[in-house]
Amino acid sequence: MTLRHFLDTQDWSRPDLDALLAQAAAFRAGERSAALDGRSIALLFFNPSMRTRTSFELGAFQLGGHAIVLQPGRDAWPIEFEAGAVMEGEAEEYVAEVARVLSRYVDLIGVRAFPKFQDWSADREDRVIRAFARHATVPVISMETITHPMQELAHIQALWQHFGGATPGEALHGRKYVLTWTWHPKPLNTAVANSALQIATRYGMDVTLLCPTPEYLLDPRYMDRARENVAARGGSLQVSHDPQEAYRGAHVVYAKSWGALPYFGRWAEEKPIRDAHRHFIVDEAKMALTDRALFSHCLPLRRNVKATDAVMDSPSCIAIDEAENRLHVQKAVMARLVAAP
Ligand code: CP
């Protein structure tokens, strides 16, 4: 039997994703489960977290299981990922031993490992989680690397919840969806933007990627996937650099900031371009152009930088529902993976 990891929603069929979302909706409605009774998950955080850590730990507990949080390099040994390395540096053990040992203890392994922000050609290989997936003998779950699949599911669940409909596909197909870049003082990970692009097109929405200049387009892997999803599922994909045009008639506005990939590792050169686009903030004037759009963000969010107080506190903001849904979708994913095939 092939081991089934959850590294990317694109590896899972639409019926699989719909089933996970239906199970998550049942959990949100109060269904109880002991799917993880006597089981455990190791949660490896190479980067900080509030929502992911809390919702995974709590989700495992609510399913009758146990979660163990490890922060390699902080409260666990630093790990080497380079095959054949002469380990004379900081790392005390190689990923193969870590993944194999954890697999003897736990039933699932979650990994959060952001890019190093120096060389995108290396970061786009997603080496940390891919190494865990290669060496582990239990399912590995992405808790955000260069995509954020759990956020994707929580986002779709929140949209489904608010638009209504028998299925997420029925709720979302043909909706106008704007993924807007926003300013941030630092160049951030493209993971959530990659994820939003691929899941919105997967659900047949008419997607506009709004960003300051062509340099802020996402990696071709995700741009191409989005086009493939449009070909397979209907909907559309367009790119805009004009907020007025992009927001007009939108049903969903999803905001995220990210660094421009051509400047990866040379961020001082990117900064003047980024700083010239502070006006991409999500505000009431832009939201007024929409068709009473729902607004969301993965959080954390810097208020009055990415979105104004008025937008965050408006009834159209569903970011808190999306954050809550992290708990429900992750319970659905953990239950599904331990029940494999
Ligand atoms: N959205 C999200 O993953 O939040 P954390 O970084 O707090 O886990």
CSV table of C-alpha atoms and ligand atoms in Angstrom, one decimal:
chain,number,residue,atom,x,y,z
A,1,MET,CA,0.0,0.0,0.0
A,2,THR,CA,1.3,3.5,-0.9
A,3,LEU,CA,1.7,5.8,2.0
A,4,ARG,CA,-0.6,8.8,1.6
A,5,HIS,CA,0.8,12.1,2.8
A,6,PHE,CA,-1.0,15.4,2.8
A,7,LEU,CA,1.5,17.8,1.4
A,8,ASP,CA,-0.5,19.6,-1.3
A,9,THR,CA,-4.3,19.7,-2.1
A,10,GLN,CA,-3.4,19.3,-5.7
A,11,ASP,CA,-2.4,15.7,-4.9
A,12,TRP,CA,-5.9,15.0,-3.7
A,13,SER,CA,-9.0,14.6,-6.0
A,14,ARG,CA,-11.9,17.0,-5.8
A,15,PRO,CA,-14.2,14.2,-4.3
A,16,ASP,CA,-11.5,13.6,-1.7
A,17,LEU,CA,-11.4,17.3,-0.8
A,18,ASP,CA,-15.2,17.6,-0.8
A,19,ALA,CA,-15.4,14.6,1.6
A,20,LEU,CA,-12.8,16.3,3.9
A,21,LEU,CA,-14.8,19.5,3.8
A,22,ALA,CA,-18.1,17.7,4.5
A,23,GLN,CA,-16.4,15.9,7.5
A,24,ALA,CA,-15.0,19.3,8.7
A,25,ALA,CA,-18.6,20.8,8.5
A,26,ALA,CA,-19.9,17.9,10.6
A,27,PHE,CA,-17.1,18.6,13.2
A,28,ARG,CA,-18.0,22.3,13.2
A,29,ALA,CA,-21.7,21.3,13.8
A,30,GLY,CA,-20.6,19.3,16.9
A,31,GLU,CA,-20.0,15.8,15.6
A,32,ARG,CA,-17.6,13.9,18.0
A,33,SER,CA,-15.1,11.3,17.0
A,34,ALA,CA,-12.4,9.2,18.6
A,35,ALA,CA,-10.5,8.7,15.4
A,36,LEU,CA,-7.2,9.3,17.1
A,37,ASP,CA,-7.9,7.2,20.2
A,38,GLY,CA,-4.6,5.9,21.4
A,39,ARG,CA,-2.8,7.6,18.5
A,40,SER,CA,-0.4,10.5,18.3
A,41,ILE,CA,1.0,13.2,16.0
A,42,ALA,CA,4.4,14.9,16.2
A,43,LEU,CA,4.2,18.6,15.2
A,44,LEU,CA,7.6,19.9,14.0
A,45,PHE,CA,7.8,23.7,13.9
A,46,PHE,CA,10.8,25.2,12.2
A,47,ASN,CA,8.9,28.6,12.2
A,48,PRO,CA,6.6,30.3,14.7
A,49,SER,CA,2.8,29.7,14.8
A,50,MET,CA,-0.2,30.6,16.8
A,51,ARG,CA,-3.2,29.1,14.9
A,52,THR,CA,-1.6,26.1,13.4
A,53,ARG,CA,0.0,24.9,16.7
A,54,THR,CA,-3.1,25.5,18.8
A,55,SER,CA,-5.6,24.0,16.3
A,56,PHE,CA,-3.5,20.9,15.6
A,57,GLU,CA,-2.8,20.2,19.3
A,58,LEU,CA,-6.4,20.8,20.2
A,59,GLY,CA,-7.7,18.8,17.2
A,60,ALA,CA,-5.6,15.8,18.2
A,61,PHE,CA,-6.9,16.0,21.8
A,62,GLN,CA,-10.6,16.3,20.6
A,63,LEU,CA,-10.1,13.1,18.5
A,64,GLY,CA,-8.8,11.3,21.5
A,65,GLY,CA,-5.2,11.5,20.5
A,66,HIS,CA,-2.0,13.2,21.7
A,67,ALA,CA,0.2,15.8,20.0
A,68,ILE,CA,3.9,16.4,20.7
A,69,VAL,CA,5.3,19.7,19.6
A,70,LEU,CA,9.0,19.8,18.6
A,71,GLN,CA,11.0,22.9,17.5
A,72,PRO,CA,14.2,21.5,15.9
A,73,GLY,CA,17.1,23.7,16.8
A,74,ARG,CA,15.3,25.1,19.9
A,75,ASP,CA,13.9,22.3,22.0
A,76,ALA,CA,14.9,19.4,19.7
A,77,TRP,CA,18.3,18.7,18.0
A,78,PRO,CA,19.0,20.8,14.8
A,79,ILE,CA,18.6,18.6,11.7
A,80,GLU,CA,20.7,18.1,8.6
A,81,PHE,CA,18.8,17.8,5.3
A,82,GLU,CA,21.7,17.6,2.8
A,83,ALA,CA,22.3,14.1,1.6
A,84,GLY,CA,25.9,13.0,2.0
A,85,ALA,CA,26.8,16.0,4.2
A,86,VAL,CA,29.8,15.8,6.5
A,87,MET,CA,28.0,17.0,9.5
A,88,GLU,CA,30.5,19.3,11.0
A,89,GLY,CA,28.1,22.3,11.5
A,90,GLU,CA,25.2,22.9,13.8
A,91,ALA,CA,23.0,19.9,12.9
A,92,GLU,CA,23.3,16.9,15.3
A,93,GLU,CA,21.3,14.4,13.3
A,94,TYR,CA,20.2,13.6,9.8
A,95,VAL,CA,16.5,13.8,8.7
A,96,ALA,CA,16.4,10.1,7.9
A,97,GLU,CA,17.0,9.2,11.5
A,98,VAL,CA,14.5,11.8,12.8
A,99,ALA,CA,11.7,10.7,10.4
A,100,ARG,CA,12.3,7.0,11.0
A,101,VAL,CA,12.5,7.3,14.8
A,102,LEU,CA,9.4,9.6,15.0
A,103,SER,CA,7.6,7.0,12.8
A,104,ARG,CA,8.2,4.4,15.4
A,105,TYR,CA,6.6,6.6,18.1
A,106,VAL,CA,3.7,8.4,16.4
A,107,ASP,CA,1.0,7.8,13.7
A,108,LEU,CA,1.3,11.2,11.9
A,109,ILE,CA,4.0,13.8,11.5
A,110,GLY,CA,3.1,17.5,10.8
A,111,VAL,CA,5.9,19.8,9.4
A,112,ARG,CA,6.1,23.6,9.2
A,113,ALA,CA,9.2,24.8,7.3
A,114,PHE,CA,9.2,28.1,5.5
A,115,PRO,CA,11.6,29.1,2.8
A,116,LYS,CA,15.0,30.4,3.8
A,117,PHE,CA,14.4,33.5,1.6
A,118,GLN,CA,17.9,33.4,0.0
A,119,ASP,CA,17.5,31.3,-3.1
A,120,TRP,CA,14.1,30.5,-4.6
A,121,SER,CA,15.4,27.9,-6.9
A,122,ALA,CA,16.4,25.9,-3.7
A,123,ASP,CA,13.4,26.9,-1.6
A,124,ARG,CA,10.9,25.9,-4.4
A,125,GLU,CA,12.1,22.3,-4.0
A,126,ASP,CA,10.5,22.2,-0.6
A,127,ARG,CA,13.3,20.0,0.6
A,128,VAL,CA,12.5,19.8,4.3
A,129,ILE,CA,9.0,18.4,4.1
A,130,ARG,CA,9.9,16.3,1.0
A,131,ALA,CA,12.7,14.7,3.0
A,132,PHE,CA,10.3,13.9,5.9
A,133,ALA,CA,7.8,12.4,3.4
A,134,ARG,CA,10.6,10.3,1.8
A,135,HIS,CA,12.0,8.9,5.1
A,136,ALA,CA,8.8,8.7,7.3
A,137,THR,CA,6.8,5.5,7.4
A,138,VAL,CA,3.7,7.3,8.7
A,139,PRO,CA,1.7,10.0,6.8
A,140,VAL,CA,3.2,13.5,6.8
A,141,ILE,CA,1.0,16.6,6.8
A,142,SER,CA,2.1,20.1,5.6
A,143,MET,CA,1.5,22.8,8.2
A,144,GLU,CA,2.9,25.4,5.7
A,145,THR,CA,6.0,25.3,3.6
A,146,ILE,CA,5.7,26.8,0.1
A,147,THR,CA,2.0,26.1,0.1
A,148,HIS,CA,-0.5,26.0,3.0
A,149,PRO,CA,-3.0,23.2,2.3
A,150,MET,CA,-4.7,23.3,5.7
A,151,GLN,CA,-5.4,27.0,5.2
A,152,GLU,CA,-6.8,26.3,1.7
A,153,LEU,CA,-9.3,23.8,3.2
A,154,ALA,CA,-10.3,26.2,6.0
A,155,HIS,CA,-10.7,29.1,3.5
A,156,ILE,CA,-13.0,27.0,1.2
A,157,GLN,CA,-14.9,25.9,4.2
A,158,ALA,CA,-15.5,29.5,5.4
A,159,LEU,CA,-16.6,30.5,1.9
A,160,TRP,CA,-19.0,27.6,1.7
A,161,GLN,CA,-20.3,28.3,5.2
A,162,HIS,CA,-21.2,31.9,4.1
A,163,PHE,CA,-22.4,31.4,0.6
A,164,GLY,CA,-24.4,28.3,1.4
A,165,GLY,CA,-25.1,25.4,-0.9
A,166,ALA,CA,-25.2,21.6,-0.7
A,167,THR,CA,-21.5,21.3,-1.7
A,168,PRO,CA,-18.5,23.6,-1.8
A,169,GLY,CA,-18.5,23.4,-5.5
A,170,GLU,CA,-22.1,24.5,-5.8
A,171,ALA,CA,-21.4,27.4,-3.4
A,172,LEU,CA,-18.3,28.6,-5.2
A,173,HIS,CA,-18.5,27.9,-8.9
A,174,GLY,CA,-18.6,31.1,-11.0
A,175,ARG,CA,-17.9,33.5,-8.1
A,176,LYS,CA,-15.6,36.3,-8.8
A,177,TYR,CA,-12.6,35.8,-6.6
A,178,VAL,CA,-9.8,38.4,-6.1
A,179,LEU,CA,-6.5,37.4,-4.6
A,180,THR,CA,-4.9,40.7,-3.8
A,181,TRP,CA,-1.3,41.4,-2.8
A,182,THR,CA,-0.9,43.9,0.0
A,183,TRP,CA,2.0,45.8,1.3
A,184,HIS,CA,4.0,44.6,4.3
A,185,PRO,CA,7.3,45.9,5.7
A,186,LYS,CA,9.0,42.5,5.1
A,187,PRO,CA,9.0,40.2,2.0
A,188,LEU,CA,6.8,37.3,3.1
A,189,ASN,CA,6.3,33.7,2.0
A,190,THR,CA,4.3,33.1,-1.2
A,191,ALA,CA,2.8,29.9,0.3
A,192,VAL,CA,-0.7,31.2,1.1
A,193,ALA,CA,-0.9,33.1,-2.3
A,194,ASN,CA,0.2,29.9,-4.1
A,195,SER,CA,-2.5,28.0,-2.2
A,196,ALA,CA,-5.2,30.5,-2.7
A,197,LEU,CA,-4.6,30.6,-6.4
A,198,GLN,CA,-4.7,26.8,-6.8
A,199,ILE,CA,-7.7,26.1,-4.5
A,200,ALA,CA,-9.8,29.0,-5.9
A,201,THR,CA,-9.3,27.7,-9.5
A,202,ARG,CA,-9.8,24.2,-8.3
A,203,TYR,CA,-13.3,25.2,-7.2
A,204,GLY,CA,-14.2,26.8,-10.5
A,205,MET,CA,-14.1,30.4,-9.5
A,206,ASP,CA,-13.4,33.4,-11.8
A,207,VAL,CA,-10.0,34.3,-10.3
A,208,THR,CA,-8.2,37.6,-10.5
A,209,LEU,CA,-4.6,37.8,-9.2
A,210,LEU,CA,-4.1,41.4,-8.3
A,211,CYS,CA,-0.5,42.4,-7.7
A,212,PRO,CA,1.6,45.6,-8.2
A,213,THR,CA,3.7,44.6,-11.2
A,214,PRO,CA,4.5,41.4,-13.3
A,215,GLU,CA,7.4,40.8,-10.9
A,216,TYR,CA,4.9,39.8,-8.2
A,217,LEU,CA,3.4,36.9,-10.3
A,218,LEU,CA,3.7,33.6,-8.5
A,219,ASP,CA,6.0,30.8,-9.4
A,220,PRO,CA,5.2,29.3,-12.8
A,221,ARG,CA,4.4,26.0,-11.1
A,222,TYR,CA,1.4,27.6,-9.4
A,223,MET,CA,0.5,29.9,-12.3
A,224,ASP,CA,0.4,26.9,-14.6
A,225,ARG,CA,-1.5,24.8,-12.1
A,226,ALA,CA,-4.1,27.5,-11.9
A,227,ARG,CA,-4.5,27.5,-15.7
A,228,GLU,CA,-4.7,23.7,-15.7
A,229,ASN,CA,-7.4,23.9,-13.0
A,230,VAL,CA,-9.4,26.4,-15.1
A,231,ALA,CA,-9.2,24.1,-18.1
A,232,ALA,CA,-10.4,21.1,-15.9
A,233,ARG,CA,-13.0,22.8,-13.7
A,234,GLY,CA,-14.2,25.9,-15.6
A,235,GLY,CA,-14.0,29.4,-14.2
A,236,SER,CA,-11.2,31.7,-15.3
A,237,LEU,CA,-7.8,33.3,-14.4
A,238,GLN,CA,-6.7,36.8,-15.1
A,239,VAL,CA,-3.9,39.0,-13.8
A,240,SER,CA,-4.5,42.7,-12.9
A,241,HIS,CA,-2.3,45.4,-11.6
A,242,ASP,CA,-5.3,47.8,-11.2
A,243,PRO,CA,-7.1,47.6,-7.9
A,244,GLN,CA,-10.2,49.5,-9.2
A,245,GLU,CA,-10.6,47.1,-12.1
A,246,ALA,CA,-9.9,44.0,-10.0
A,247,TYR,CA,-12.3,44.7,-7.1
A,248,ARG,CA,-15.3,45.7,-9.3
A,249,GLY,CA,-18.0,43.1,-8.9
A,250,ALA,CA,-16.0,40.7,-6.7
A,251,HIS,CA,-17.7,38.2,-4.5
A,252,VAL,CA,-14.6,37.3,-2.5
A,253,VAL,CA,-11.5,39.4,-1.6
A,254,TYR,CA,-8.6,37.4,-0.2
A,255,ALA,CA,-5.5,39.4,0.9
A,256,LYS,CA,-1.9,38.3,1.3
A,257,SER,CA,1.5,39.9,1.1
A,258,TRP,CA,4.5,38.3,-0.6
A,259,GLY,CA,7.9,39.1,-1.8
A,260,ALA,CA,8.6,39.4,-5.6
A,261,LEU,CA,10.4,36.2,-6.7
A,262,PRO,CA,12.8,37.8,-9.2
A,263,TYR,CA,14.3,39.7,-6.1
A,264,PHE,CA,14.5,36.6,-3.9
A,265,GLY,CA,17.5,37.0,-1.6
A,266,ARG,CA,18.1,40.6,-2.9
A,267,TRP,CA,15.3,42.1,-0.9
A,268,ALA,CA,16.9,45.6,-0.6
A,269,GLU,CA,16.3,45.9,-4.4
A,270,GLU,CA,12.7,44.8,-4.1
A,271,LYS,CA,11.9,47.2,-1.3
A,272,PRO,CA,11.4,50.4,-3.3
A,273,ILE,CA,8.9,48.6,-5.6
A,274,ARG,CA,7.0,47.2,-2.6
A,275,ASP,CA,7.0,50.5,-0.8
A,276,ALA,CA,5.5,52.2,-3.9
A,277,HIS,CA,2.4,50.1,-3.5
A,278,ARG,CA,1.2,50.7,0.1
A,279,HIS,CA,-2.1,51.8,-1.5
A,280,PHE,CA,-2.9,48.1,-2.2
A,281,ILE,CA,-4.3,48.0,1.4
A,282,VAL,CA,-7.8,46.5,1.6
A,283,ASP,CA,-10.0,49.5,2.6
A,284,GLU,CA,-13.7,50.4,2.6
A,285,ALA,CA,-13.4,52.3,-0.6
A,286,LYS,CA,-12.1,49.3,-2.5
A,287,MET,CA,-14.6,46.9,-0.8
A,288,ALA,CA,-17.4,49.3,-1.9
A,289,LEU,CA,-16.5,48.5,-5.5
A,290,THR,CA,-17.3,44.8,-5.0
A,291,ASP,CA,-20.6,42.9,-5.1
A,292,ARG,CA,-20.8,42.9,-1.2
A,293,ALA,CA,-17.8,40.7,-1.2
A,294,LEU,CA,-16.6,38.5,1.7
A,295,PHE,CA,-13.2,39.5,2.9
A,296,SER,CA,-10.7,37.1,4.4
A,297,HIS,CA,-7.0,36.6,5.3
A,298,CYS,CA,-5.1,33.7,6.7
A,299,LEU,CA,-3.9,35.7,9.8
A,300,PRO,CA,-1.7,37.0,11.4
A,301,LEU,CA,-2.6,40.4,9.9
A,302,ARG,CA,-1.1,43.8,10.6
A,303,ARG,CA,-4.1,46.1,10.8
A,304,ASN,CA,-4.1,49.3,8.9
A,305,VAL,CA,-1.2,47.9,6.8
A,306,LYS,CA,-2.8,45.0,5.0
A,307,ALA,CA,-6.4,45.8,5.8
A,308,THR,CA,-8.0,48.7,7.7
A,309,ASP,CA,-9.8,48.4,11.0
A,310,ALA,CA,-13.1,49.1,9.3
A,311,VAL,CA,-12.6,46.1,6.9
A,312,MET,CA,-11.4,43.8,9.7
A,313,ASP,CA,-14.4,44.7,11.9
A,314,SER,CA,-17.0,44.7,9.2
A,315,PRO,CA,-19.6,41.9,8.9
A,316,SER,CA,-18.0,40.9,5.6
A,317,CYS,CA,-14.8,39.8,7.2
A,318,ILE,CA,-14.8,36.1,7.7
A,319,ALA,CA,-11.1,35.7,8.8
A,320,ILE,CA,-12.1,34.5,12.3
A,321,ASP,CA,-14.4,31.8,10.8
A,322,GLU,CA,-11.6,30.7,8.5
A,323,ALA,CA,-9.2,30.5,11.5
A,324,GLU,CA,-11.8,28.5,13.4
A,325,ASN,CA,-12.1,26.1,10.5
A,326,ARG,CA,-8.4,25.2,10.7
A,327,LEU,CA,-9.4,23.1,13.7
A,328,HIS,CA,-12.3,21.4,11.9
A,329,VAL,CA,-10.4,20.7,8.6
A,330,GLN,CA,-7.3,19.4,10.4
A,331,LYS,CA,-9.4,17.0,12.4
A,332,ALA,CA,-10.9,15.8,9.2
A,333,VAL,CA,-7.4,15.3,7.6
A,334,MET,CA,-6.0,13.6,10.6
A,335,ALA,CA,-9.0,11.2,10.9
A,336,ARG,CA,-8.8,10.5,7.2
A,337,LEU,CA,-5.0,9.7,7.2
A,338,VAL,CA,-5.1,7.4,10.2
A,339,ALA,CA,-8.1,5.6,8.6
A,340,ALA,CA,-6.2,5.0,5.3
A,341,PRO,CA,-6.4,3.5,2.7
B,1,CP,N1,-2.6,31.1,9.4
B,1,CP,C1,-1.7,30.4,10.1
B,1,CP,O1,-1.1,29.4,9.7
B,1,CP,O2,-1.4,31.0,11.3
B,1,CP,P1,-0.2,30.7,12.2
B,1,CP,O3,1.1,31.1,11.5
B,1,CP,O4,-0.4,31.5,13.5
B,1,CP,O5,-0.1,29.2,12.5
